[in-house]
Amino acid sequence: METWFTITVSLCLIFLLRALFSLLQKSCTTKISNPLPPGPTYIPIITPIIWLTKSVSQIEPTLQNLHTKYGPIVTFHIGSRPTIFVNDRSLAHQILIQNGSVFSDRPKSLPIEKILNSNQHNISSGSYGPTWRILRRNLTAEMLHPSRVRSFAQTRKWVLDVLLERLKLDIKSNASIKVVDHFQHVMFSLLIFMCFGQRVEDEILDDIEKAERTLFLSFKRFYVLNYWPRITKFLFRKRWEELLKLRSNQEVVLIPLIRARKEAKKSGLCNYDSNNPRAYVDSLLDLKLANEGQRNLDECEIVTLCSEFLNAGI
């Protein structure tokens, strides 16, 4: 037993040392090729671990002290990559307005984010480019345009009737009424209909809401997995499995609705009218990514975009 323990500890130390030397070498190379604004000393592995022990509320006072020491623009390593903070309105204007085309992009997603956003195939985290423009244009034209909003007038009337009926039932029961639950229920019903083009049973609706809410509220627990994934996948194996399970739950509840709509379109059953307007998933099923060989979105990417629509709507 002692021999195996010694071997295991030795292997872990070798692995950590190799990772440390690799990060140090990468850090030195980055500083030479891309000098960053001043900031506190960054020690690979150690600095991120220190920040994992701190709360979000401690970041702002720390930044204020750093700006006092280093000036209006500082480099700060909170996570696994540097972040630049600007504390001057004229500098912010130069960066965001005068040089907007240079800085208007998003960094590559972190490991856990790639799982949840299908490698940046959504609007809120996608890198600015042809795919992002196609997805954004599709959402704007198919769902956010005033004419498309008007097409769901009958659906809004339906959910209003549902809301009033639920409130009346609560009043008759003489129980205390938690109004927010009823509003959330009918709003989610509306968004599900706008997204998938069908009214679903309350049980299915609750399953979808539970899957989305659980993943959203648990997201912070998985931040640690972004630090050296090769190591944290091993050290936090159960947490990594939990993340994959939550993503799987999301797919389990949404993919049947996507497939049902896809089958209805193939069978010619989607005759669009005031009672059956074109749903968001219809547009996603028709969408082709020109810069990716004119391919269609796969099911996981559609799940990601539908989830984004539901969460943003709520």
JSON list of N, CA and C in Angstrom, two decimals, residues 41-87:
[
{"chain": "A", "resi": 41, "resn": "THR", "atom": "N", "xyz": [2.02, 40.50, -10.10]},
{"chain": "A", "resi": 41, "resn": "THR", "atom": "CA", "xyz": [2.76, 39.33, -10.58]},
{"chain": "A", "resi": 41, "resn": "THR", "atom": "C", "xyz": [1.84, 38.12, -10.64]},
{"chain": "A", "resi": 42, "resn": "TYR", "atom": "N", "xyz": [1.94, 37.40, -11.75]},
{"chain": "A", "resi": 42, "resn": "TYR", "atom": "CA", "xyz": [1.13, 36.20, -11.94]},
{"chain": "A", "resi": 42, "resn": "TYR", "atom": "C", "xyz": [2.01, 34.97, -11.81]},
{"chain": "A", "resi": 43, "resn": "ILE", "atom": "N", "xyz": [1.65, 34.09, -10.89]},
{"chain": "A", "resi": 43, "resn": "ILE", "atom": "CA", "xyz": [2.37, 32.83, -10.70]},
{"chain": "A", "resi": 43, "resn": "ILE", "atom": "C", "xyz": [1.45, 31.70, -11.14]},
{"chain": "A", "resi": 44, "resn": "PRO", "atom": "N", "xyz": [1.78, 31.01, -12.25]},
{"chain": "A", "resi": 44, "resn": "PRO", "atom": "CA", "xyz": [0.92, 29.92, -12.74]},
{"chain": "A", "resi": 44, "resn": "PRO", "atom": "C", "xyz": [0.58, 28.93, -11.63]},
{"chain": "A", "resi": 45, "resn": "ILE", "atom": "N", "xyz": [-0.64, 28.45, -11.67]},
{"chain": "A", "resi": 45, "resn": "ILE", "atom": "CA", "xyz": [-1.22, 27.49, -10.71]},
{"chain": "A", "resi": 45, "resn": "ILE", "atom": "C", "xyz": [-1.52, 28.15, -9.37]},
{"chain": "A", "resi": 46, "resn": "ILE", "atom": "N", "xyz": [-0.53, 28.83, -8.79]},
{"chain": "A", "resi": 46, "resn": "ILE", "atom": "CA", "xyz": [-0.71, 29.38, -7.44]},
{"chain": "A", "resi": 46, "resn": "ILE", "atom": "C", "xyz": [-1.71, 30.54, -7.43]},
{"chain": "A", "resi": 47, "resn": "THR", "atom": "N", "xyz": [-1.55, 31.50, -8.36]},
{"chain": "A", "resi": 47, "resn": "THR", "atom": "CA", "xyz": [-2.45, 32.67, -8.38]},
{"chain": "A", "resi": 47, "resn": "THR", "atom": "C", "xyz": [-3.92, 32.27, -8.58]},
{"chain": "A", "resi": 48, "resn": "PRO", "atom": "N", "xyz": [-4.25, 31.42, -9.58]},
{"chain": "A", "resi": 48, "resn": "PRO", "atom": "CA", "xyz": [-5.65, 31.00, -9.72]},
{"chain": "A", "resi": 48, "resn": "PRO", "atom": "C", "xyz": [-6.20, 30.29, -8.49]},
{"chain": "A", "resi": 49, "resn": "ILE", "atom": "N", "xyz": [-5.36, 29.46, -7.84]},
{"chain": "A", "resi": 49, "resn": "ILE", "atom": "CA", "xyz": [-5.82, 28.74, -6.65]},
{"chain": "A", "resi": 49, "resn": "ILE", "atom": "C", "xyz": [-6.17, 29.73, -5.54]},
{"chain": "A", "resi": 50, "resn": "ILE", "atom": "N", "xyz": [-5.36, 30.78, -5.40]},
{"chain": "A", "resi": 50, "resn": "ILE", "atom": "CA", "xyz": [-5.64, 31.81, -4.40]},
{"chain": "A", "resi": 50, "resn": "ILE", "atom": "C", "xyz": [-6.99, 32.46, -4.66]},
{"chain": "A", "resi": 51, "resn": "TRP", "atom": "N", "xyz": [-7.27, 32.74, -5.96]},
{"chain": "A", "resi": 51, "resn": "TRP", "atom": "CA", "xyz": [-8.52, 33.40, -6.28]},
{"chain": "A", "resi": 51, "resn": "TRP", "atom": "C", "xyz": [-9.73, 32.49, -6.14]},
{"chain": "A", "resi": 52, "resn": "LEU", "atom": "N", "xyz": [-9.51, 31.19, -6.23]},
{"chain": "A", "resi": 52, "resn": "LEU", "atom": "CA", "xyz": [-10.61, 30.26, -6.01]},
{"chain": "A", "resi": 52, "resn": "LEU", "atom": "C", "xyz": [-11.13, 30.31, -4.58]},
{"chain": "A", "resi": 53, "resn": "THR", "atom": "N", "xyz": [-10.28, 30.76, -3.66]},
{"chain": "A", "resi": 53, "resn": "THR", "atom": "CA", "xyz": [-10.67, 30.83, -2.25]},
{"chain": "A", "resi": 53, "resn": "THR", "atom": "C", "xyz": [-11.37, 32.14, -1.91]},
{"chain": "A", "resi": 54, "resn": "LYS", "atom": "N", "xyz": [-11.41, 33.08, -2.86]},
{"chain": "A", "resi": 54, "resn": "LYS", "atom": "CA", "xyz": [-12.02, 34.38, -2.60]},
{"chain": "A", "resi": 54, "resn": "LYS", "atom": "C", "xyz": [-13.41, 34.46, -3.20]},
{"chain": "A", "resi": 55, "resn": "SER", "atom": "N", "xyz": [-14.23, 35.38, -2.68]},
{"chain": "A", "resi": 55, "resn": "SER", "atom": "CA", "xyz": [-15.58, 35.59, -3.20]},
{"chain": "A", "resi": 55, "resn": "SER", "atom": "C", "xyz": [-15.56, 36.68, -4.26]},
{"chain": "A", "resi": 56, "resn": "VAL", "atom": "N", "xyz": [-16.63, 36.72, -5.06]},
{"chain": "A", "resi": 56, "resn": "VAL", "atom": "CA", "xyz": [-16.73, 37.72, -6.12]},
{"chain": "A", "resi": 56, "resn": "VAL", "atom": "C", "xyz": [-16.71, 39.14, -5.55]},
{"chain": "A", "resi": 57, "resn": "SER", "atom": "N", "xyz": [-17.26, 39.32, -4.33]},
{"chain": "A", "resi": 57, "resn": "SER", "atom": "CA", "xyz": [-17.34, 40.65, -3.72]},
{"chain": "A", "resi": 57, "resn": "SER", "atom": "C", "xyz": [-15.97, 41.25, -3.42]},
{"chain": "A", "resi": 58, "resn": "GLN", "atom": "N", "xyz": [-14.92, 40.40, -3.40]},
{"chain": "A", "resi": 58, "resn": "GLN", "atom": "CA", "xyz": [-13.57, 40.90, -3.10]},
{"chain": "A", "resi": 58, "resn": "GLN", "atom": "C", "xyz": [-12.84, 41.44, -4.33]},
{"chain": "A", "resi": 59, "resn": "ILE", "atom": "N", "xyz": [-13.40, 41.19, -5.50]},
{"chain": "A", "resi": 59, "resn": "ILE", "atom": "CA", "xyz": [-12.72, 41.60, -6.74]},
{"chain": "A", "resi": 59, "resn": "ILE", "atom": "C", "xyz": [-12.70, 43.12, -6.89]},
{"chain": "A", "resi": 60, "resn": "GLU", "atom": "N", "xyz": [-13.85, 43.77, -6.64]},
{"chain": "A", "resi": 60, "resn": "GLU", "atom": "CA", "xyz": [-13.93, 45.22, -6.86]},
{"chain": "A", "resi": 60, "resn": "GLU", "atom": "C", "xyz": [-12.95, 46.01, -5.99]},
{"chain": "A", "resi": 61, "resn": "PRO", "atom": "N", "xyz": [-12.90, 45.81, -4.68]},
{"chain": "A", "resi": 61, "resn": "PRO", "atom": "CA", "xyz": [-11.92, 46.55, -3.88]},
{"chain": "A", "resi": 61, "resn": "PRO", "atom": "C", "xyz": [-10.48, 46.25, -4.29]},
{"chain": "A", "resi": 62, "resn": "THR", "atom": "N", "xyz": [-10.22, 45.01, -4.71]},
{"chain": "A", "resi": 62, "resn": "THR", "atom": "CA", "xyz": [-8.88, 44.66, -5.18]},
{"chain": "A", "resi": 62, "resn": "THR", "atom": "C", "xyz": [-8.53, 45.46, -6.44]},
{"chain": "A", "resi": 63, "resn": "LEU", "atom": "N", "xyz": [-9.49, 45.57, -7.35]},
{"chain": "A", "resi": 63, "resn": "LEU", "atom": "CA", "xyz": [-9.27, 46.34, -8.58]},
{"chain": "A", "resi": 63, "resn": "LEU", "atom": "C", "xyz": [-9.02, 47.81, -8.29]},
{"chain": "A", "resi": 64, "resn": "GLN", "atom": "N", "xyz": [-9.75, 48.35, -7.34]},
{"chain": "A", "resi": 64, "resn": "GLN", "atom": "CA", "xyz": [-9.56, 49.76, -6.98]},
{"chain": "A", "resi": 64, "resn": "GLN", "atom": "C", "xyz": [-8.13, 50.01, -6.49]},
{"chain": "A", "resi": 65, "resn": "ASN", "atom": "N", "xyz": [-7.64, 49.08, -5.68]},
{"chain": "A", "resi": 65, "resn": "ASN", "atom": "CA", "xyz": [-6.26, 49.21, -5.20]},
{"chain": "A", "resi": 65, "resn": "ASN", "atom": "C", "xyz": [-5.25, 49.08, -6.34]},
{"chain": "A", "resi": 66, "resn": "LEU", "atom": "N", "xyz": [-5.52, 48.18, -7.27]},
{"chain": "A", "resi": 66, "resn": "LEU", "atom": "CA", "xyz": [-4.61, 47.98, -8.41]},
{"chain": "A", "resi": 66, "resn": "LEU", "atom": "C", "xyz": [-4.58, 49.21, -9.32]},
{"chain": "A", "resi": 67, "resn": "HIS", "atom": "N", "xyz": [-5.73, 49.83, -9.55]},
{"chain": "A", "resi": 67, "resn": "HIS", "atom": "CA", "xyz": [-5.78, 51.03, -10.38]},
{"chain": "A", "resi": 67, "resn": "HIS", "atom": "C", "xyz": [-5.01, 52.18, -9.71]},
{"chain": "A", "resi": 68, "resn": "THR", "atom": "N", "xyz": [-5.09, 52.26, -8.40]},
{"chain": "A", "resi": 68, "resn": "THR", "atom": "CA", "xyz": [-4.33, 53.27, -7.66]},
{"chain": "A", "resi": 68, "resn": "THR", "atom": "C", "xyz": [-2.83, 53.06, -7.83]},
{"chain": "A", "resi": 69, "resn": "LYS", "atom": "N", "xyz": [-2.42, 51.79, -7.85]},
{"chain": "A", "resi": 69, "resn": "LYS", "atom": "CA", "xyz": [-1.00, 51.46, -7.92]},
{"chain": "A", "resi": 69, "resn": "LYS", "atom": "C", "xyz": [-0.45, 51.49, -9.34]},
{"chain": "A", "resi": 70, "resn": "TYR", "atom": "N", "xyz": [-1.22, 50.95, -10.32]},
{"chain": "A", "resi": 70, "resn": "TYR", "atom": "CA", "xyz": [-0.69, 50.77, -11.67]},
{"chain": "A", "resi": 70, "resn": "TYR", "atom": "C", "xyz": [-1.24, 51.75, -12.71]},
{"chain": "A", "resi": 71, "resn": "GLY", "atom": "N", "xyz": [-2.34, 52.44, -12.40]},
{"chain": "A", "resi": 71, "resn": "GLY", "atom": "CA", "xyz": [-2.90, 53.37, -13.36]},
{"chain": "A", "resi": 71, "resn": "GLY", "atom": "C", "xyz": [-4.27, 52.94, -13.85]},
{"chain": "A", "resi": 72, "resn": "PRO", "atom": "N", "xyz": [-4.80, 53.64, -14.89]},
{"chain": "A", "resi": 72, "resn": "PRO", "atom": "CA", "xyz": [-6.18, 53.41, -15.32]},
{"chain": "A", "resi": 72, "resn": "PRO", "atom": "C", "xyz": [-6.42, 52.11, -16.08]},
{"chain": "A", "resi": 73, "resn": "ILE", "atom": "N", "xyz": [-5.34, 51.45, -16.54]},
{"chain": "A", "resi": 73, "resn": "ILE", "atom": "CA", "xyz": [-5.51, 50.19, -17.27]},
{"chain": "A", "resi": 73, "resn": "ILE", "atom": "C", "xyz": [-4.55, 49.15, -16.69]},
{"chain": "A", "resi": 74, "resn": "VAL", "atom": "N", "xyz": [-5.11, 48.03, -16.22]},
{"chain": "A", "resi": 74, "resn": "VAL", "atom": "CA", "xyz": [-4.29, 47.01, -15.56]},
{"chain": "A", "resi": 74, "resn": "VAL", "atom": "C", "xyz": [-4.63, 45.62, -16.10]},
{"chain": "A", "resi": 75, "resn": "THR", "atom": "N", "xyz": [-3.65, 44.73, -16.01]},
{"chain": "A", "resi": 75, "resn": "THR", "atom": "CA", "xyz": [-3.85, 43.32, -16.36]},
{"chain": "A", "resi": 75, "resn": "THR", "atom": "C", "xyz": [-3.99, 42.52, -15.07]},
{"chain": "A", "resi": 76, "resn": "PHE", "atom": "N", "xyz": [-5.03, 41.72, -15.02]},
{"chain": "A", "resi": 76, "resn": "PHE", "atom": "CA", "xyz": [-5.34, 41.01, -13.79]},
{"chain": "A", "resi": 76, "resn": "PHE", "atom": "C", "xyz": [-5.67, 39.56, -14.14]},
{"chain": "A", "resi": 77, "resn": "HIS", "atom": "N", "xyz": [-4.99, 38.61, -13.55]},
{"chain": "A", "resi": 77, "resn": "HIS", "atom": "CA", "xyz": [-5.23, 37.19, -13.80]},
{"chain": "A", "resi": 77, "resn": "HIS", "atom": "C", "xyz": [-6.17, 36.63, -12.74]},
{"chain": "A", "resi": 78, "resn": "ILE", "atom": "N", "xyz": [-7.47, 36.60, -13.04]},
{"chain": "A", "resi": 78, "resn": "ILE", "atom": "CA", "xyz": [-8.42, 36.00, -12.12]},
{"chain": "A", "resi": 78, "resn": "ILE", "atom": "C", "xyz": [-8.59, 34.53, -12.45]},
{"chain": "A", "resi": 79, "resn": "GLY", "atom": "N", "xyz": [-8.71, 34.22, -13.72]},
{"chain": "A", "resi": 79, "resn": "GLY", "atom": "CA", "xyz": [-8.88, 32.84, -14.15]},
{"chain": "A", "resi": 79, "resn": "GLY", "atom": "C", "xyz": [-7.63, 32.31, -14.82]},
{"chain": "A", "resi": 80, "resn": "SER", "atom": "N", "xyz": [-7.85, 31.50, -15.84]},
{"chain": "A", "resi": 80, "resn": "SER", "atom": "CA", "xyz": [-6.73, 30.85, -16.52]},
{"chain": "A", "resi": 80, "resn": "SER", "atom": "C", "xyz": [-6.14, 31.70, -17.63]},
{"chain": "A", "resi": 81, "resn": "ARG", "atom": "N", "xyz": [-6.69, 32.89, -17.86]},
{"chain": "A", "resi": 81, "resn": "ARG", "atom": "CA", "xyz": [-6.13, 33.78, -18.87]},
{"chain": "A", "resi": 81, "resn": "ARG", "atom": "C", "xyz": [-6.22, 35.22, -18.37]},
{"chain": "A", "resi": 82, "resn": "PRO", "atom": "N", "xyz": [-5.39, 36.10, -18.91]},
{"chain": "A", "resi": 82, "resn": "PRO", "atom": "CA", "xyz": [-5.37, 37.48, -18.40]},
{"chain": "A", "resi": 82, "resn": "PRO", "atom": "C", "xyz": [-6.62, 38.25, -18.79]},
{"chain": "A", "resi": 83, "resn": "THR", "atom": "N", "xyz": [-7.03, 39.14, -17.91]},
{"chain": "A", "resi": 83, "resn": "THR", "atom": "CA", "xyz": [-8.15, 40.04, -18.17]},
{"chain": "A", "resi": 83, "resn": "THR", "atom": "C", "xyz": [-7.68, 41.47, -17.97]},
{"chain": "A", "resi": 84, "resn": "ILE", "atom": "N", "xyz": [-8.03, 42.35, -18.90]},
{"chain": "A", "resi": 84, "resn": "ILE", "atom": "CA", "xyz": [-7.60, 43.74, -18.83]},
{"chain": "A", "resi": 84, "resn": "ILE", "atom": "C", "xyz": [-8.77, 44.60, -18.37]},
{"chain": "A", "resi": 85, "resn": "PHE", "atom": "N", "xyz": [-8.55, 45.37, -17.31]},
{"chain": "A", "resi": 85, "resn": "PHE", "atom": "CA", "xyz": [-9.59, 46.23, -16.75]},
{"chain": "A", "resi": 85, "resn": "PHE", "atom": "C", "xyz": [-9.24, 47.70, -17.03]},
{"chain": "A", "resi": 86, "resn": "VAL", "atom": "N", "xyz": [-10.23, 48.45, -17.50]},
{"chain": "A", "resi": 86, "resn": "VAL", "atom": "CA", "xyz": [-10.05, 49.87, -17.82]},
{"chain": "A", "resi": 86, "resn": "VAL", "atom": "C", "xyz": [-10.91, 50.69, -16.87]},
{"chain": "A", "resi": 87, "resn": "ASN", "atom": "N", "xyz": [-10.29, 51.70, -16.25]},
{"chain": "A", "resi": 87, "resn": "ASN", "atom": "CA", "xyz": [-10.99, 52.53, -15.28]},
{"chain": "A", "resi": 87, "resn": "ASN", "atom": "C", "xyz": [-10.87, 54.01, -15.66]}
]
